[in-house]
Short mmCIF file of N, CA and C in Angstrom, two decimals:
data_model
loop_
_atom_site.label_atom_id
_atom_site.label_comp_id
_atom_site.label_asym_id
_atom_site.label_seq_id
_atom_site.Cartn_x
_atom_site.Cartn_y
_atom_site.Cartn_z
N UNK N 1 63.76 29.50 13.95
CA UNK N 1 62.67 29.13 13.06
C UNK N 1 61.61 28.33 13.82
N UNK N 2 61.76 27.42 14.14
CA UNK N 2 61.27 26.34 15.57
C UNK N 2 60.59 27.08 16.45
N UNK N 3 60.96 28.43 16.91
CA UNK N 3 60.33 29.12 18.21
C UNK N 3 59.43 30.37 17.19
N UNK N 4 59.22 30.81 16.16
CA UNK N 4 58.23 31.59 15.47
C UNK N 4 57.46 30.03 14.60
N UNK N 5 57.79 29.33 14.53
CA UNK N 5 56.78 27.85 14.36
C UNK N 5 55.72 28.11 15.41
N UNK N 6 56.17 27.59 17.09
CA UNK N 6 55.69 27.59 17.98
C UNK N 6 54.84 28.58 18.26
N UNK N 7 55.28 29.93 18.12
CA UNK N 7 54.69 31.16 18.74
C UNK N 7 53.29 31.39 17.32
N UNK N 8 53.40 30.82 16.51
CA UNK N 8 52.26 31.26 15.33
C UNK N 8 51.51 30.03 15.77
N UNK N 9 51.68 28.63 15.69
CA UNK N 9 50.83 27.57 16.25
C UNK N 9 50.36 28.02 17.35
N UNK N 10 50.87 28.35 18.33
CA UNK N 10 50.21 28.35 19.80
C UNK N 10 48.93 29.82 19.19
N UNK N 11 49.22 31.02 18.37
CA UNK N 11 48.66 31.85 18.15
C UNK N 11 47.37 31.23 17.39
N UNK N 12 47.59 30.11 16.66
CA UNK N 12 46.05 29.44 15.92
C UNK N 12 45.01 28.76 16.95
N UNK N 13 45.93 28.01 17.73
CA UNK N 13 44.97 27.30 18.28
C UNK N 13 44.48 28.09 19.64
N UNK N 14 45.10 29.57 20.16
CA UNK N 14 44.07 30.17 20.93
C UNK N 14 42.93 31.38 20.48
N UNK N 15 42.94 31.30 18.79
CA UNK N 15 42.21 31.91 18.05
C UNK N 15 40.40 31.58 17.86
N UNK N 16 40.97 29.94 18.57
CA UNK N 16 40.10 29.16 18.32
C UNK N 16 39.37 28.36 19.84
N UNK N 17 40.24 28.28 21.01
CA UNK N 17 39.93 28.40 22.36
C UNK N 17 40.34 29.46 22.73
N UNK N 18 39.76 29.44 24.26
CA UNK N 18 39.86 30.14 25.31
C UNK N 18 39.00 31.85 25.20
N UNK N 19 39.71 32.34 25.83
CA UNK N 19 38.73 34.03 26.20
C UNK N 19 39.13 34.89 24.55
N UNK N 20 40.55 34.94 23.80
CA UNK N 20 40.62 35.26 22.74
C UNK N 20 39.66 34.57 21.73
N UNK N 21 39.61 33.16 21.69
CA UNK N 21 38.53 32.74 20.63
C UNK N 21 36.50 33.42 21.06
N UNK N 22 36.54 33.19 22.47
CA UNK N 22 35.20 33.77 22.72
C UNK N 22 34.92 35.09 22.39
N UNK N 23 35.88 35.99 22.42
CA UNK N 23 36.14 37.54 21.84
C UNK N 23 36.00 37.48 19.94
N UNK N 24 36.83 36.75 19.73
CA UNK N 24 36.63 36.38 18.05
C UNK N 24 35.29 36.30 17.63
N UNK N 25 34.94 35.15 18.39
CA UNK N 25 33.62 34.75 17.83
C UNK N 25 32.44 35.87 17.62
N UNK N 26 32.42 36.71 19.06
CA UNK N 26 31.75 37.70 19.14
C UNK N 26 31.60 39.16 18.03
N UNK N 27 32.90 38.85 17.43
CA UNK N 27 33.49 40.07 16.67
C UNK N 27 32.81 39.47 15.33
N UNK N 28 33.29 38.00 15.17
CA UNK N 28 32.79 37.56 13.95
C UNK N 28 31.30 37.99 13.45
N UNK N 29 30.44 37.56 14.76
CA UNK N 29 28.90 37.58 14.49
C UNK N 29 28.79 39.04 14.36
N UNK N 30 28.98 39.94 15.06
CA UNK N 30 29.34 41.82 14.64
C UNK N 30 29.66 41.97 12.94
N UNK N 31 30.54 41.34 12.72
CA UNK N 31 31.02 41.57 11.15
C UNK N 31 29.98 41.16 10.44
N UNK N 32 30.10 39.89 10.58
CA UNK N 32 28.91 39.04 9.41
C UNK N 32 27.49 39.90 9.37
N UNK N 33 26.87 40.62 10.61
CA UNK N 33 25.69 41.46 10.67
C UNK N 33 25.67 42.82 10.09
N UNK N 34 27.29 43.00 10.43
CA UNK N 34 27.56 44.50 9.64
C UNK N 34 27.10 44.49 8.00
N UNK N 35 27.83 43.18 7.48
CA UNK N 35 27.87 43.15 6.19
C UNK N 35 27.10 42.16 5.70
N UNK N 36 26.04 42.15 6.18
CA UNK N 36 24.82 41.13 5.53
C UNK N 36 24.40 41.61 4.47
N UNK N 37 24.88 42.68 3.68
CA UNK N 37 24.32 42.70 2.09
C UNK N 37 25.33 42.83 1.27
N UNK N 38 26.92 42.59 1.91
CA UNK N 38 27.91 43.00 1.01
C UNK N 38 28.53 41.06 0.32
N UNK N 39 28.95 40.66 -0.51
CA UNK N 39 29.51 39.45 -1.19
C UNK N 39 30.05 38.73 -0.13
N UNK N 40 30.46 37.54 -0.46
CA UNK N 40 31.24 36.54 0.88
C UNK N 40 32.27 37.12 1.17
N UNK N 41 32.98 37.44 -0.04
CA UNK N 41 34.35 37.81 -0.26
C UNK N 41 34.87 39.05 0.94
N UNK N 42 33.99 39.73 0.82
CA UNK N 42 34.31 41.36 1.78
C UNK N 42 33.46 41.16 3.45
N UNK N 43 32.22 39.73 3.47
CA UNK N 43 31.89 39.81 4.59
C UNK N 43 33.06 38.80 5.49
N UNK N 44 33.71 37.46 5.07
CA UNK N 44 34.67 37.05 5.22
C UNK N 44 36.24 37.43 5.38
N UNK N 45 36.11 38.54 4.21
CA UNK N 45 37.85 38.86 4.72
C UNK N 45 38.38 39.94 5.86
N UNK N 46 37.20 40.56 6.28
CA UNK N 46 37.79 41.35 7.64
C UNK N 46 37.75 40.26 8.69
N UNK N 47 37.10 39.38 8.62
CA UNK N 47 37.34 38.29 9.53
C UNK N 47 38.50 37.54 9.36
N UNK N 48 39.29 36.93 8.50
CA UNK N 48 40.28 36.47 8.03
C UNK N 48 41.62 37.08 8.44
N UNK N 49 41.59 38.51 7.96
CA UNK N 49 42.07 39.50 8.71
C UNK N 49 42.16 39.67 9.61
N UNK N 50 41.26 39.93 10.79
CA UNK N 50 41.56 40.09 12.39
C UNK N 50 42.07 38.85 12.85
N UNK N 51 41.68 37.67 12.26
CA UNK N 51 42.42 36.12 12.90
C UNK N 51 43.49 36.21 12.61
N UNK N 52 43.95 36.89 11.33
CA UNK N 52 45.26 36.78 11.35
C UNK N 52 46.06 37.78 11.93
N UNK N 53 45.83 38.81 12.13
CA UNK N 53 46.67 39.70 13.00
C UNK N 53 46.48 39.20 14.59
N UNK N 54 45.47 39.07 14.97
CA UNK N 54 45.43 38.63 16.38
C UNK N 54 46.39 37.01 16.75
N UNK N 55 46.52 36.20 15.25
CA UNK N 55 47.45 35.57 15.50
C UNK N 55 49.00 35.71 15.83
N UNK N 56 49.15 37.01 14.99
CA UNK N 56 50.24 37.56 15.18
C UNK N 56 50.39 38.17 16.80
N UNK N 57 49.44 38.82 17.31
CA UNK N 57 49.76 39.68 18.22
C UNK N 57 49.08 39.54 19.90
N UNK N 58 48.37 37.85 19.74
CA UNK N 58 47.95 37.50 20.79
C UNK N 58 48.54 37.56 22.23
N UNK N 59 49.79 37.56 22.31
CA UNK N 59 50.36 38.71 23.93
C UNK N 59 49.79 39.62 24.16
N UNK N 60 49.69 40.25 22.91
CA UNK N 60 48.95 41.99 23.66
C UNK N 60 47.51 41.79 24.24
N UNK N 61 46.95 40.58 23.66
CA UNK N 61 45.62 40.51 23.81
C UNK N 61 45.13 40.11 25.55
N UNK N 62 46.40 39.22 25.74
CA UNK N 62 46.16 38.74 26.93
C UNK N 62 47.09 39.24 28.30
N UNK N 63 47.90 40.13 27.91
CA UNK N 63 48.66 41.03 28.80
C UNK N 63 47.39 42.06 29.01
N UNK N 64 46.46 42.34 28.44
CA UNK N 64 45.63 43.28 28.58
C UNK N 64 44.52 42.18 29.31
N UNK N 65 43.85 41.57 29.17
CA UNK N 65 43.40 40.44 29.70
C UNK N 65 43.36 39.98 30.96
N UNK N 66 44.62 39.58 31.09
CA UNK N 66 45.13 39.11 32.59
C UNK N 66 45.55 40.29 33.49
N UNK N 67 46.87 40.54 32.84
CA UNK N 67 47.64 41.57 33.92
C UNK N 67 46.49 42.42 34.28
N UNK N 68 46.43 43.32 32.80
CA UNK N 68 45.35 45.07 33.16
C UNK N 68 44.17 44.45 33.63
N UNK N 69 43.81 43.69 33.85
CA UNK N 69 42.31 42.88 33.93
C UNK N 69 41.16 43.83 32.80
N UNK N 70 41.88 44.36 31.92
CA UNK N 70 40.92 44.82 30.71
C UNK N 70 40.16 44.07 30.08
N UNK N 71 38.87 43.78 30.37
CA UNK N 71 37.81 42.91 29.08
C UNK N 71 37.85 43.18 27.58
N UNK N 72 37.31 42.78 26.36
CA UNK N 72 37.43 43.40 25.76
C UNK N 72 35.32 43.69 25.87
N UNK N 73 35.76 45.23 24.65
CA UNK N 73 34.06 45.73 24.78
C UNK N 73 33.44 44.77 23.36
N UNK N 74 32.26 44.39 23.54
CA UNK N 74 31.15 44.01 22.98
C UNK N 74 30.63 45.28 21.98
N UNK N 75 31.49 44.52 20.23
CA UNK N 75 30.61 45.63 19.53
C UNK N 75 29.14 46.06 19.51
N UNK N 76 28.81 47.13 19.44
CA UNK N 76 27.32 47.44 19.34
C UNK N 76 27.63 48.71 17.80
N UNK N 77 26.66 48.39 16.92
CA UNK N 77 26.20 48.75 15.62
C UNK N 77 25.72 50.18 15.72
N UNK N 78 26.09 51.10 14.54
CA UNK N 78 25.62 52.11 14.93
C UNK N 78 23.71 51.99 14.92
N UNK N 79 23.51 51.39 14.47
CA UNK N 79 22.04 51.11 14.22
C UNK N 79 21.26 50.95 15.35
N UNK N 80 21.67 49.88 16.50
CA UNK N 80 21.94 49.91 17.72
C UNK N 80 21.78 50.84 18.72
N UNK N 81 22.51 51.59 18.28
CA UNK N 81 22.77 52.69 19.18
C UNK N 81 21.37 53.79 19.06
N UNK N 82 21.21 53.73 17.64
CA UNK N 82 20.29 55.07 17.14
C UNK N 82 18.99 54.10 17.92
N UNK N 83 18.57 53.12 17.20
CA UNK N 83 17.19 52.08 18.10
C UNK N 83 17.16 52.76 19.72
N UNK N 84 18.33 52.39 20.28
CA UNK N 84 17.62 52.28 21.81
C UNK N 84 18.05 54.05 22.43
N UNK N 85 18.57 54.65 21.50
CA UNK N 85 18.02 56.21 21.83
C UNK N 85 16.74 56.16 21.74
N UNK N 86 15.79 55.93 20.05
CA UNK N 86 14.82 56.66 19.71
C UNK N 86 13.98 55.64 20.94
N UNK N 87 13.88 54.37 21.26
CA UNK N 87 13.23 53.39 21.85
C UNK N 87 13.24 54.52 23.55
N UNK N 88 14.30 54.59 23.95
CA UNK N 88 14.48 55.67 25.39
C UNK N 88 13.45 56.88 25.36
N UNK N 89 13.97 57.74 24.34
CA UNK N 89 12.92 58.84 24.12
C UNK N 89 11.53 58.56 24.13
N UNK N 90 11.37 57.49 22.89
CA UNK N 90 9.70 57.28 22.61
C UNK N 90 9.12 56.99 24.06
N UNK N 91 9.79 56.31 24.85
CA UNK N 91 9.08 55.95 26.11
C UNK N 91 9.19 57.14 27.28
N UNK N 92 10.25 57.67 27.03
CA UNK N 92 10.00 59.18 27.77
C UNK N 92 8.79 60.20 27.86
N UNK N 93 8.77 60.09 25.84
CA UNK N 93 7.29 61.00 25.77
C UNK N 93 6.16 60.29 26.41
N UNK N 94 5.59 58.95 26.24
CA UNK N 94 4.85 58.55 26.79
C UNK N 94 4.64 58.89 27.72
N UNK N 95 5.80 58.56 28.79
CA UNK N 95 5.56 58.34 30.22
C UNK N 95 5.16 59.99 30.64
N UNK N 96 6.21 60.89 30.14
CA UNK N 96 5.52 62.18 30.21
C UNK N 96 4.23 62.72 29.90
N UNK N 97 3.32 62.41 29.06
CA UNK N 97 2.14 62.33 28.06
C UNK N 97 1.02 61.63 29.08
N UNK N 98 1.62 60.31 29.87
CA UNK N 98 0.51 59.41 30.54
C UNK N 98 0.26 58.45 29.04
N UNK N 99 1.21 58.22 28.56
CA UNK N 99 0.17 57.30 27.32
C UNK N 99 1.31 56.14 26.94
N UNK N 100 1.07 55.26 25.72
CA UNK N 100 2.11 54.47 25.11
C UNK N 100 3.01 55.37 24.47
N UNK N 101 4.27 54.74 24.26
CA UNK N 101 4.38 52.94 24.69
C UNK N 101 5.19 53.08 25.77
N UNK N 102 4.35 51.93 26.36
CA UNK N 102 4.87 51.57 28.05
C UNK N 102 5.60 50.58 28.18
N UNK N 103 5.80 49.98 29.43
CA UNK N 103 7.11 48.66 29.44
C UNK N 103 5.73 47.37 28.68
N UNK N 104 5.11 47.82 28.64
CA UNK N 104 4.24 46.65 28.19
C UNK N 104 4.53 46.10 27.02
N UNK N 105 4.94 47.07 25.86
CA UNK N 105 5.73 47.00 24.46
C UNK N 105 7.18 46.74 24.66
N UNK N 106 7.68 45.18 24.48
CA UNK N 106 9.07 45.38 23.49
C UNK N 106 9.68 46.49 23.72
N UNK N 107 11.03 46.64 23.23
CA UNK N 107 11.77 47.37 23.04
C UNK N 107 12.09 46.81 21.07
N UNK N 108 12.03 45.94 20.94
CA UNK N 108 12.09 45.45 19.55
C UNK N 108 10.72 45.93 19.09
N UNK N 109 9.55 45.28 19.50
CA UNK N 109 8.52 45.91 19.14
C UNK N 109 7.91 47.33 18.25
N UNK N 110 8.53 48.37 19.90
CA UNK N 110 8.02 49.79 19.64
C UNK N 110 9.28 49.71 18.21
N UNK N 111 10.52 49.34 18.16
CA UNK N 111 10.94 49.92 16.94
C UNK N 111 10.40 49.75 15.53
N UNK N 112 9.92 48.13 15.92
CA UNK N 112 8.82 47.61 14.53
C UNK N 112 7.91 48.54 14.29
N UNK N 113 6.88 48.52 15.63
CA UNK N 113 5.38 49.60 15.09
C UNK N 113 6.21 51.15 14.46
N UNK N 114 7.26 51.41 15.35
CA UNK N 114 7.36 52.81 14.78
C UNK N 114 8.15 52.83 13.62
N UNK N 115 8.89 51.93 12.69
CA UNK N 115 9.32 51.57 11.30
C UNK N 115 8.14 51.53 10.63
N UNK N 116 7.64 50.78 10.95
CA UNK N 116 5.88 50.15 9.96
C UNK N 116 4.95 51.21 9.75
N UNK N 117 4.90 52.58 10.76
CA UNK N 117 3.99 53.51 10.94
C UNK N 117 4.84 54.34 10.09
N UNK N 118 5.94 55.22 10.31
CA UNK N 118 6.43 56.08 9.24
C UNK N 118 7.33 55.31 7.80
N UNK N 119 7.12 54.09 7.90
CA UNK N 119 7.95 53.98 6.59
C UNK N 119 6.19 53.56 5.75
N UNK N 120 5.10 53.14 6.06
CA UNK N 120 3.82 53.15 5.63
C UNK N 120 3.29 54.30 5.07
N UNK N 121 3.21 55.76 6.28
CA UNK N 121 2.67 56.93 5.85
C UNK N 121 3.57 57.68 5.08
N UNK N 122 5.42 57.00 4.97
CA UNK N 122 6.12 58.26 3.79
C UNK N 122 5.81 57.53 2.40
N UNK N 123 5.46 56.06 2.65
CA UNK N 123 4.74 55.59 1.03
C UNK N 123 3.42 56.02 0.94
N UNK N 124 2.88 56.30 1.39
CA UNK N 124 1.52 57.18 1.11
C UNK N 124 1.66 58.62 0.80
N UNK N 125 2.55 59.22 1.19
CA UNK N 125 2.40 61.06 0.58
C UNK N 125 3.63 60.97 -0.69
N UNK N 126 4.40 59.95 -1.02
CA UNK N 126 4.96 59.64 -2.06
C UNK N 126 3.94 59.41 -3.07
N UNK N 127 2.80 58.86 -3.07
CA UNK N 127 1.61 58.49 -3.84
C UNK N 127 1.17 59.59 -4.13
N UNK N 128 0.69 60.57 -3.15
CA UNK N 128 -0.03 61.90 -3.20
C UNK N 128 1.15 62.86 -3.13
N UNK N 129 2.11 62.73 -3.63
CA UNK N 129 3.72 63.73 -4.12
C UNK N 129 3.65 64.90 -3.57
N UNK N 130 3.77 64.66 -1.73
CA UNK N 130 3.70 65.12 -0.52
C UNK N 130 4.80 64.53 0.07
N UNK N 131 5.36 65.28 0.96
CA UNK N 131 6.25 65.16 2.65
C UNK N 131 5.69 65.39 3.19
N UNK N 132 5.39 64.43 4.06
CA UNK N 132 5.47 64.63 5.71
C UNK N 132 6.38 64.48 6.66
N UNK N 133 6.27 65.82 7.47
CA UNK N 133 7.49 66.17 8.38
C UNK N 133 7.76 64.99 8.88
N UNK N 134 8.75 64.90 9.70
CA UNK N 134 9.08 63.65 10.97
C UNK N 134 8.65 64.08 11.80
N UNK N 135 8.24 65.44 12.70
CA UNK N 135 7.88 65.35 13.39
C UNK N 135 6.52 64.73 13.35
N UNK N 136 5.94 65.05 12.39
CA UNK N 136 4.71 64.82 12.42
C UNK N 136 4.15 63.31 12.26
N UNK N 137 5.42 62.80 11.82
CA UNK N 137 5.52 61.13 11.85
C UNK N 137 5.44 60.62 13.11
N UNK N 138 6.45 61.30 13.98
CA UNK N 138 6.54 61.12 15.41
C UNK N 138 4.97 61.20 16.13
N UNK N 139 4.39 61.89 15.82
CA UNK N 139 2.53 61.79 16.57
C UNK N 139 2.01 60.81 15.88
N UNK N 140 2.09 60.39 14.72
CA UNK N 140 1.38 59.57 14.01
C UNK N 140 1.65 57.86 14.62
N UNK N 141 3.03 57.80 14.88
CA UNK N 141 3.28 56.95 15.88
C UNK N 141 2.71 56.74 16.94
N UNK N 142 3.10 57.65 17.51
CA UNK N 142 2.43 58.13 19.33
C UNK N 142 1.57 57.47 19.37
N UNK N 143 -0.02 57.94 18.68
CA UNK N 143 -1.07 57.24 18.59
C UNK N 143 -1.04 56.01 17.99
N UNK N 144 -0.39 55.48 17.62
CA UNK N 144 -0.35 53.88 16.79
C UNK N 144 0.34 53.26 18.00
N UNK N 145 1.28 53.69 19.19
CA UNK N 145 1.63 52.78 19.76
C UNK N 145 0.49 52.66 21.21
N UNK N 146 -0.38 53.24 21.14
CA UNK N 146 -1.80 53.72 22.12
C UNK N 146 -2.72 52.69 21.63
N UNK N 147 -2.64 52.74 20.18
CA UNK N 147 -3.68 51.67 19.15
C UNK N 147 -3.46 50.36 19.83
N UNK N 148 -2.49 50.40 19.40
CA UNK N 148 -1.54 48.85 19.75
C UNK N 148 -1.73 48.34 21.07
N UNK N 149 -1.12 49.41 21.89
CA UNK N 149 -1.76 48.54 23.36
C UNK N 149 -2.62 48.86 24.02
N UNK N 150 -3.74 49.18 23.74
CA UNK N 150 -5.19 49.10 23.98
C UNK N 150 -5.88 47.99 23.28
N UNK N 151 -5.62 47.90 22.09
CA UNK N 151 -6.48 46.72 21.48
C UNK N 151 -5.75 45.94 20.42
N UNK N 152 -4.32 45.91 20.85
CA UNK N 152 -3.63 44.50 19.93
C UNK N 152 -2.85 44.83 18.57
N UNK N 153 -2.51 44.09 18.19
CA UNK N 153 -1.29 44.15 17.34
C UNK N 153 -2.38 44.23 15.73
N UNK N 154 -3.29 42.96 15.16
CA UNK N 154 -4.66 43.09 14.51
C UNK N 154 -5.31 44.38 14.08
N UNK N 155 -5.43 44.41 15.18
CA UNK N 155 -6.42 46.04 15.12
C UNK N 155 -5.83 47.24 14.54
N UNK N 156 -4.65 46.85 15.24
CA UNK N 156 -3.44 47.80 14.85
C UNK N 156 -3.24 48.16 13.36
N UNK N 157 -3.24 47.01 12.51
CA UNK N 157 -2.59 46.77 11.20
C UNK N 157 -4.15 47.46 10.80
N UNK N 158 -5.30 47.07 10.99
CA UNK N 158 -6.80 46.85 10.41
C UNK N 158 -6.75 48.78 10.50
N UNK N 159 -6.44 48.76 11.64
CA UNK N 159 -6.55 51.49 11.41
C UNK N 159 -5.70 51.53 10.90
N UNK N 160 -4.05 50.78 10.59
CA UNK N 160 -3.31 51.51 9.86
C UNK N 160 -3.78 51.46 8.86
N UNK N 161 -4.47 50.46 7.80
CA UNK N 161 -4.83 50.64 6.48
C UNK N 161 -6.09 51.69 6.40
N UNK N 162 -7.35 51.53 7.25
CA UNK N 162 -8.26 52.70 7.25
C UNK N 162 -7.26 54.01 7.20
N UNK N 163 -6.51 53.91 8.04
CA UNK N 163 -5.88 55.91 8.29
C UNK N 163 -4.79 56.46 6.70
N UNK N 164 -4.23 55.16 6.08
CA UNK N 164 -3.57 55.43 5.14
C UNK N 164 -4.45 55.58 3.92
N UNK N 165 -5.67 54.80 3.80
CA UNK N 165 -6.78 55.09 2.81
C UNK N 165 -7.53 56.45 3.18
N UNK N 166 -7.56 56.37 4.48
CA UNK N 166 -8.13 58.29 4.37
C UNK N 166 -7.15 59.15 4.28
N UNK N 167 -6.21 59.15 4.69
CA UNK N 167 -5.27 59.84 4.13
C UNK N 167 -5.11 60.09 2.69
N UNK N 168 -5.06 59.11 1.96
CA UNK N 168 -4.93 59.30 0.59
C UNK N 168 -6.11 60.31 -0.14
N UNK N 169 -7.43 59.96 0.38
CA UNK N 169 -8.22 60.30 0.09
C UNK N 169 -8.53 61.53 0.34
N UNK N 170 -8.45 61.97 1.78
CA UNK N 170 -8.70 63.20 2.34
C UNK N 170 -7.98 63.83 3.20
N UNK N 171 -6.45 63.78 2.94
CA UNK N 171 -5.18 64.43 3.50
C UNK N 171 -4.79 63.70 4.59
N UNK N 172 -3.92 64.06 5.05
CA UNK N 172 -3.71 64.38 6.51
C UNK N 172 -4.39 65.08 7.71
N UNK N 173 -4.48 63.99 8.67
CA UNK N 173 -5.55 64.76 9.55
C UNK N 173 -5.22 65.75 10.32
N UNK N 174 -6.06 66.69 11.20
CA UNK N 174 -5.42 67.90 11.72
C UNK N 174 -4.93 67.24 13.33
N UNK N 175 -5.45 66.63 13.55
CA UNK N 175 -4.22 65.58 14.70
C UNK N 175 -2.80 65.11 14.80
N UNK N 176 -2.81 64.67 13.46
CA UNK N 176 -1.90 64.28 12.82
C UNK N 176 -0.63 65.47 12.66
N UNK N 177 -1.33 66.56 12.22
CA UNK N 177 -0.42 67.83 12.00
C UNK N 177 0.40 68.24 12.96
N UNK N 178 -0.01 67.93 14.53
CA UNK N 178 0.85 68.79 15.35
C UNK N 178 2.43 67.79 15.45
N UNK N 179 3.34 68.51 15.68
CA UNK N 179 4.70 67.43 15.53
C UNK N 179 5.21 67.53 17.07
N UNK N 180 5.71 66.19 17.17
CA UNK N 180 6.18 66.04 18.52
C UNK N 180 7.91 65.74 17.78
N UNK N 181 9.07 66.70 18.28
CA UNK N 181 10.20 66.25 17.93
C UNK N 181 11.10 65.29 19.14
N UNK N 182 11.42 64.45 18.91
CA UNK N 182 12.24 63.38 19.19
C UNK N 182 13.81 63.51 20.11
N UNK N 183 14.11 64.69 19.30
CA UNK N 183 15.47 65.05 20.46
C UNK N 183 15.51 66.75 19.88
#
C-alpha cells in the first residue's frame, strides 16, 4: 500500500515539475485553445484526464524520454496546419506572379488580409443573393495583398469599402472574374 502511495505521489509532483510537467503545460495551452468555445467543464476535463493518466503511467513517459531519447511532439491545430499551407502557397503565387505578398507581410498578417478580403466580399454577394467562386476570391485577395503593401494597411481598408460598394452596385468586376486556384 506504502509503495503505490509513493509511486502515485512521486507521479503528482512530476506532473507538476520537470520535462513531464513542461510537456503538460504545453498540452494544456493546446487544449484550452482547442476548446475556447466549449463550457469549463469539457475545456478542463481532458486536462484533468491526461494528468491523471500520465500520473498513472509516468515511466512510460520518461523511459521514452531518457532511454529512447524520444521528445515529445508539440501539438499543432488543424487550423494551423491549413494557415501556413494557404500562407506557403499565397506566397508562392506571388513570388511566381512578381507581386504580393512578399516576406514583407506577416505570416499572421497575409492570413488576416486574406480572412477580411473573402469573408467581406462572401457578405456582399450574400446581400446581392450571389456566390462567388473561391477561386475568384483567391484574385480578389491577390490584389488586396499588392494594395496593402504598396500603400498600407488604411488605404487598404479605405478600397476595400469603395470595391465592396461597387460591387454591390455594379457587380463584380471583370478582373475580379479570372480565378487563381490555391492547390
Amino acid at each position: 500500500m506504502k509503495l503505490i502511495l509513493v509511486y502515485l505521489t512521486v507521479g503528482i509532483l512530476l506532473n507538476f515539475f520537470g520535462p513531464l510537467a513542461k510537456h503538460l503545460s504545453i498540452e494544456d495551452k493546446h487544449s484550452l485553445k482547442e476548446n475556447k468555445n466549449k463550457s469549463l467543464f469539457n475545456k478542463y476535463s481532458l486536462i484533468i484526464a491526461i494528468r491523471f493518466f500520465m500520473t498513472l503511467t509516468y515511466p512510460l513517459f520518461y523511459i521514452n524520454y531518457f532511454i529512447r531519447g524520444k521528445k515529445p511532439i508539440e501539438p499543432i491545430s488543424f487550423e494551423d496546419k491549413i494557415n501556413s499551407s494557404l500562407v506557403k502557397r499565397l506566397r508562392e503565387l506571388g513570388k511566381y506572379n512578381n507581386t504580393a505578398p512578399t516576406e514583407n507581410t506577416s505570416d499572421e498578417k497575409v492570413i488576416e488580409i486574406y480572412t477580411l478580403i473573402c469573408s467581406s466580399f462572401r457578405k456582399a454577394s450574400k446581400e446581392k443573393q450571389e456566390q462567388i467562386p473561391a477561386n475568384n476570391l483567391n484574385t480578389i485577395a491577390m490584389k488586396f495583398f499588392k494594395v496593402y503593401e504598396e500603400f498600407g494597411e488604411d488605404f487598404m481598408h479605405k478600397h476595400l469599402k469603395y470595391e465592396l460598394d461597387k460591387y454591390l452596385k455594379e457587380g463584380l468586376r471583370l478582373e475580379y472574374q479570372k480565378g487563381i486556384s490555391l492547390f
